Tab-separated table of C-alpha atoms and ligand atoms in Angstrom:
chain	number	residue	atom	x	y	z
A	1	MET	CA	91.928	102.515	90.768
A	2	ASN	CA	92.890	99.028	89.596
A	3	SER	CA	96.051	98.175	87.721
A	4	SER	CA	95.956	96.245	84.470
A	5	ASP	CA	96.474	92.852	86.197
A	6	GLY	CA	93.411	93.369	88.399
A	7	SER	CA	95.399	94.316	91.497
A	8	GLN	CA	94.230	97.223	93.614
A	9	GLN	CA	96.381	100.093	94.752
A	10	LEU	CA	98.037	99.302	98.116
A	11	THR	CA	99.426	101.917	100.494
A	12	LEU	CA	101.590	100.938	103.459
A	13	LEU	CA	99.753	101.636	106.706
A	14	TYR	CA	101.627	99.690	109.413
A	15	SER	CA	105.051	98.156	108.781
A	16	ARG	CA	106.025	94.738	110.123
A	17	THR	CA	108.256	96.540	112.651
A	18	GLN	CA	105.373	98.662	113.925
A	19	ILE	CA	103.142	95.607	114.061
A	20	GLN	CA	105.639	93.510	116.005
A	21	GLN	CA	106.207	96.295	118.499
A	22	ARG	CA	102.492	96.690	119.093
A	23	VAL	CA	101.911	92.926	119.281
A	24	THR	CA	104.642	92.658	121.917
A	25	GLU	CA	102.973	95.422	123.941
A	26	LEU	CA	99.585	93.726	123.657
A	27	ALA	CA	101.016	90.361	124.711
A	28	LYS	CA	102.603	91.960	127.761
A	29	ALA	CA	99.343	93.678	128.740
A	30	ILE	CA	97.443	90.403	128.382
A	31	ALA	CA	100.102	88.421	130.281
A	32	ASP	CA	99.985	90.969	133.116
A	33	ASP	CA	96.212	90.482	133.364
A	34	TYR	CA	96.402	86.668	133.204
A	35	PRO	CA	99.569	85.733	135.113
A	36	GLY	CA	98.667	82.061	135.527
A	37	PRO	CA	98.258	79.315	132.921
A	38	GLY	CA	94.945	78.183	131.480
A	39	LEU	CA	93.673	81.179	129.526
A	40	VAL	CA	91.565	79.961	126.613
A	41	VAL	CA	92.570	81.960	123.553
A	42	VAL	CA	89.943	81.861	120.815
A	43	GLY	CA	91.066	82.930	117.363
A	44	VAL	CA	88.522	84.068	114.803
A	45	LEU	CA	89.159	82.441	111.439
A	46	ASN	CA	90.541	83.305	108.990
A	47	GLY	CA	91.816	86.847	109.288
A	48	ALA	CA	93.163	86.684	112.863
A	49	VAL	CA	95.466	83.704	112.306
A	50	VAL	CA	98.680	85.625	111.614
A	51	PHE	CA	98.071	88.103	114.433
A	52	LEU	CA	97.200	85.267	116.812
A	53	ALA	CA	100.357	83.327	115.921
A	54	ASP	CA	102.556	86.317	116.696
A	55	LEU	CA	100.631	87.100	119.865
A	56	LEU	CA	101.058	83.527	121.129
A	57	ARG	CA	104.786	83.590	120.477
A	58	ALA	CA	105.067	86.748	122.550
A	59	PHE	CA	103.401	85.103	125.573
A	60	ARG	CA	105.452	83.432	128.287
A	61	GLN	CA	102.745	81.377	129.974
A	62	ASP	CA	100.780	78.395	128.701
A	63	VAL	CA	97.444	79.056	127.071
A	64	ARG	CA	94.836	76.791	125.516
A	65	LEU	CA	93.989	77.519	121.919
A	66	GLY	CA	90.867	77.129	119.836
A	67	PHE	CA	89.135	78.641	116.846
A	68	VAL	CA	85.747	79.938	115.836
A	69	SER	CA	84.476	81.103	112.504
A	70	VAL	CA	82.029	83.814	111.611
A	71	SER	CA	80.521	83.508	108.177
A	72	SER	CA	80.833	86.407	105.773
A	73	TYR	CA	77.739	88.436	105.249
A	74	GLY	CA	78.090	90.238	101.956
A	75	THR	CA	78.998	93.810	101.168
A	76	SER	CA	76.727	95.520	103.634
A	77	ALA	CA	76.147	94.798	107.306
A	78	GLU	CA	72.510	95.721	106.952
A	79	SER	CA	71.583	93.947	103.762
A	80	SER	CA	72.203	90.240	104.072
A	81	GLY	CA	71.235	89.034	107.510
A	82	ALA	CA	73.209	87.801	110.483
A	83	PRO	CA	76.487	85.942	110.092
A	84	ALA	CA	76.554	82.383	111.434
A	85	ILE	CA	78.900	81.507	114.292
A	86	GLN	CA	80.694	78.152	114.381
A	87	ILE	CA	82.544	77.191	117.550
A	88	GLN	CA	85.118	74.388	117.527
A	89	SER	CA	83.222	71.555	119.223
A	90	ASP	CA	85.857	70.592	121.818
A	91	LEU	CA	86.691	74.162	122.833
A	92	PRO	CA	86.643	74.466	126.646
A	93	LEU	CA	84.512	77.496	127.535
A	94	VAL	CA	82.325	76.681	130.557
A	95	GLY	CA	83.891	78.239	133.642
A	96	GLU	CA	87.034	79.315	131.734
A	97	ASP	CA	88.778	82.637	131.280
A	98	VAL	CA	88.338	83.289	127.562
A	99	LEU	CA	90.070	85.787	125.296
A	100	ILE	CA	88.757	86.337	121.772
A	101	VAL	CA	91.435	87.356	119.278
A	102	GLU	CA	90.104	89.012	116.118
A	103	ASP	CA	91.667	90.913	113.252
A	104	ILE	CA	89.241	93.804	112.828
A	105	LEU	CA	86.247	95.289	114.577
A	106	ASP	CA	84.138	97.216	112.119
A	107	THR	CA	80.373	97.558	112.691
A	108	GLY	CA	80.722	95.162	115.627
A	109	LEU	CA	77.994	92.809	114.439
A	110	SER	CA	80.247	89.741	114.114
A	111	MET	CA	81.793	90.298	117.536
A	112	THR	CA	78.426	90.945	119.184
A	113	LEU	CA	77.080	87.630	117.896
A	114	LEU	CA	80.282	85.798	118.755
A	115	CYS	CA	80.253	87.161	122.315
A	116	GLN	CA	76.615	86.108	122.706
A	117	ALA	CA	77.472	82.591	121.520
A	118	ILE	CA	80.415	82.305	123.904
A	119	GLN	CA	78.562	83.884	126.844
A	120	ALA	CA	75.873	81.230	126.366
A	121	ARG	CA	78.544	78.669	127.391
A	122	SER	CA	79.023	80.504	130.728
A	123	PRO	CA	82.745	81.317	130.717
A	124	ALA	CA	84.240	82.638	133.970
A	125	SER	CA	85.306	85.750	132.064
A	126	LEU	CA	85.373	86.981	128.496
A	127	ARG	CA	87.657	89.626	127.016
A	128	ILE	CA	88.333	90.855	123.498
A	129	CYS	CA	91.626	91.559	121.748
A	130	VAL	CA	91.539	93.103	118.272
A	131	LEU	CA	94.390	94.178	116.081
A	132	ILE	CA	92.484	96.965	114.351
A	133	ASP	CA	89.481	98.830	115.705
A	134	LYS	CA	87.416	100.893	113.285
A	135	ARG	CA	85.607	102.417	116.240
A	136	GLN	CA	83.976	105.203	114.254
A	137	ARG	CA	82.083	102.686	112.122
A	138	ARG	CA	80.498	100.891	115.046
A	139	LEU	CA	76.795	100.053	114.783
A	140	HIS	CA	76.779	97.488	117.606
A	141	ALA	CA	78.432	98.428	120.893
A	142	VAL	CA	81.409	96.247	121.762
A	143	LYS	CA	83.672	96.682	124.769
A	144	THR	CA	87.247	96.027	123.698
A	145	ASP	CA	89.969	95.129	126.191
A	146	TYR	CA	93.127	95.109	124.039
A	147	VAL	CA	93.394	97.101	120.795
A	148	GLY	CA	96.397	97.175	118.484
A	149	PHE	CA	95.585	100.135	116.271
A	150	GLU	CA	92.609	102.432	115.843
A	151	LEU	CA	91.660	103.231	112.277
A	152	SER	CA	89.190	105.935	111.350
A	153	SER	CA	88.451	104.855	107.781
A	154	GLY	CA	89.483	102.666	104.889
A	155	PHE	CA	89.855	98.987	104.095
A	156	VAL	CA	93.034	97.133	105.034
A	157	VAL	CA	94.802	93.982	103.868
A	158	GLY	CA	97.904	91.989	104.726
A	159	TYR	CA	99.088	90.318	107.939
A	160	GLY	CA	96.276	87.769	107.556
A	161	MET	CA	93.619	90.178	106.354
A	162	ASP	CA	92.163	89.876	102.898
A	163	TYR	CA	90.267	91.536	100.148
A	164	ALA	CA	88.434	88.812	98.199
A	165	GLU	CA	90.902	86.240	99.628
A	166	ARG	CA	93.889	88.164	98.330
A	167	TYR	CA	96.834	89.725	100.161
A	168	ARG	CA	96.640	87.659	103.380
A	169	SER	CA	100.312	86.660	103.208
A	170	LEU	CA	101.717	90.184	103.019
A	171	PRO	CA	103.832	90.752	106.165
A	172	ASP	CA	102.841	94.406	106.499
A	173	ILE	CA	99.392	96.021	106.674
A	174	PHE	CA	98.243	98.116	103.734
A	175	SER	CA	95.204	100.197	103.016
A	176	ILE	CA	93.626	99.241	99.731
A	177	ASP	CA	91.680	101.307	97.278
A	178	VAL	CA	88.478	99.329	96.878
A	179	THR	CA	86.256	102.143	95.709
A	180	ASP	CA	85.584	100.474	92.420
A	181	PRO	CA	82.227	99.315	91.016
A	182	GLU	CA	82.996	95.625	91.633
A	183	CYS	CA	83.143	95.777	95.390
A	184	GLY	CA	79.837	97.167	96.550
A	185	ASN	CA	78.320	100.475	97.453
A	186	ASP	CA	80.980	101.840	99.769
A	187	GLY	CA	83.999	99.789	98.865
A	188	ASP	CA	83.769	97.907	102.136
A	189	PRO	CA	83.386	94.210	101.450
A	190	LYS	CA	82.980	91.759	104.317
A	191	LEU	CA	84.962	88.925	102.904
A	192	GLY	CA	86.649	87.148	105.790
B	1	IMP	P1	81.930	93.678	111.523
B	1	IMP	O1	81.027	92.534	111.817
B	1	IMP	O2	81.262	94.743	110.711
B	1	IMP	O3	82.571	94.258	112.771
B	1	IMP	O4	83.060	93.135	110.568
B	1	IMP	C1	84.226	92.577	111.052
B	1	IMP	C2	84.803	91.629	110.029
B	1	IMP	O5	84.747	92.213	108.717
B	1	IMP	C3	86.268	91.374	110.317
B	1	IMP	O6	86.434	90.216	111.080
B	1	IMP	C4	86.857	91.192	108.939
B	1	IMP	O7	86.728	89.849	108.560
B	1	IMP	C5	85.978	92.005	108.045
B	1	IMP	N1	86.579	93.317	107.786
B	1	IMP	C6	86.112	94.519	108.187
B	1	IMP	N2	86.912	95.514	107.767
B	1	IMP	C7	87.919	94.900	107.087
B	1	IMP	C8	89.098	95.396	106.429
B	1	IMP	O8	89.399	96.600	106.381
B	1	IMP	N3	89.903	94.454	105.854
B	1	IMP	C9	89.646	93.127	105.885
B	1	IMP	N4	88.553	92.625	106.501
B	1	IMP	C10	87.698	93.506	107.101
B	2	MG	MG1	86.990	88.347	110.186
């Protein structure tokens, strides 16, 4: 149900306090696993930027930082082909311990392709940290190493995550009612 100004209905899902607590726990778990410096942290643009910034600030040790992007692929994972992966050209990957930081795992297609692209550069190790795991929607198996929250259904925005490039700057995470005719068959747009 949309309001008269075109905004969708938002329902608070995770407050900024809950998020910060979970991010602190994740950072500690990661730091315990990588006690030395040199971890290469790879953020997936654009949605993971806010999560990644908070995660980095919760670390104690030095890390190296880079970004990759995964192109959007329409409203259905099946309908519009594979997303393209772009890796920052000077990102050190060969022989490095690499940690991918992503906002959401949904069908797992983006992450599967991203992992393949990074594995092709022969890192020493590769792990995955996601803020939100929609495990029940998985179509492509992905082994996660650090998961913030598991979500069984719905579309979420805020804390860097968008719906049609809206709502990224909200400090909390909301579920959004996108079951309207403008946003595809199942109200599940892949928009960034
Ligand atoms: P997948 O390839 O199906 O796993 O899709 C993952 C990508 O879809 C994420 O990186 C997000 O960009 C986007 N996505 C999936 N679900 C949501 C959501 O609930 N809110 C915002 N973006 C989402
Ligand atoms: Mg994304």
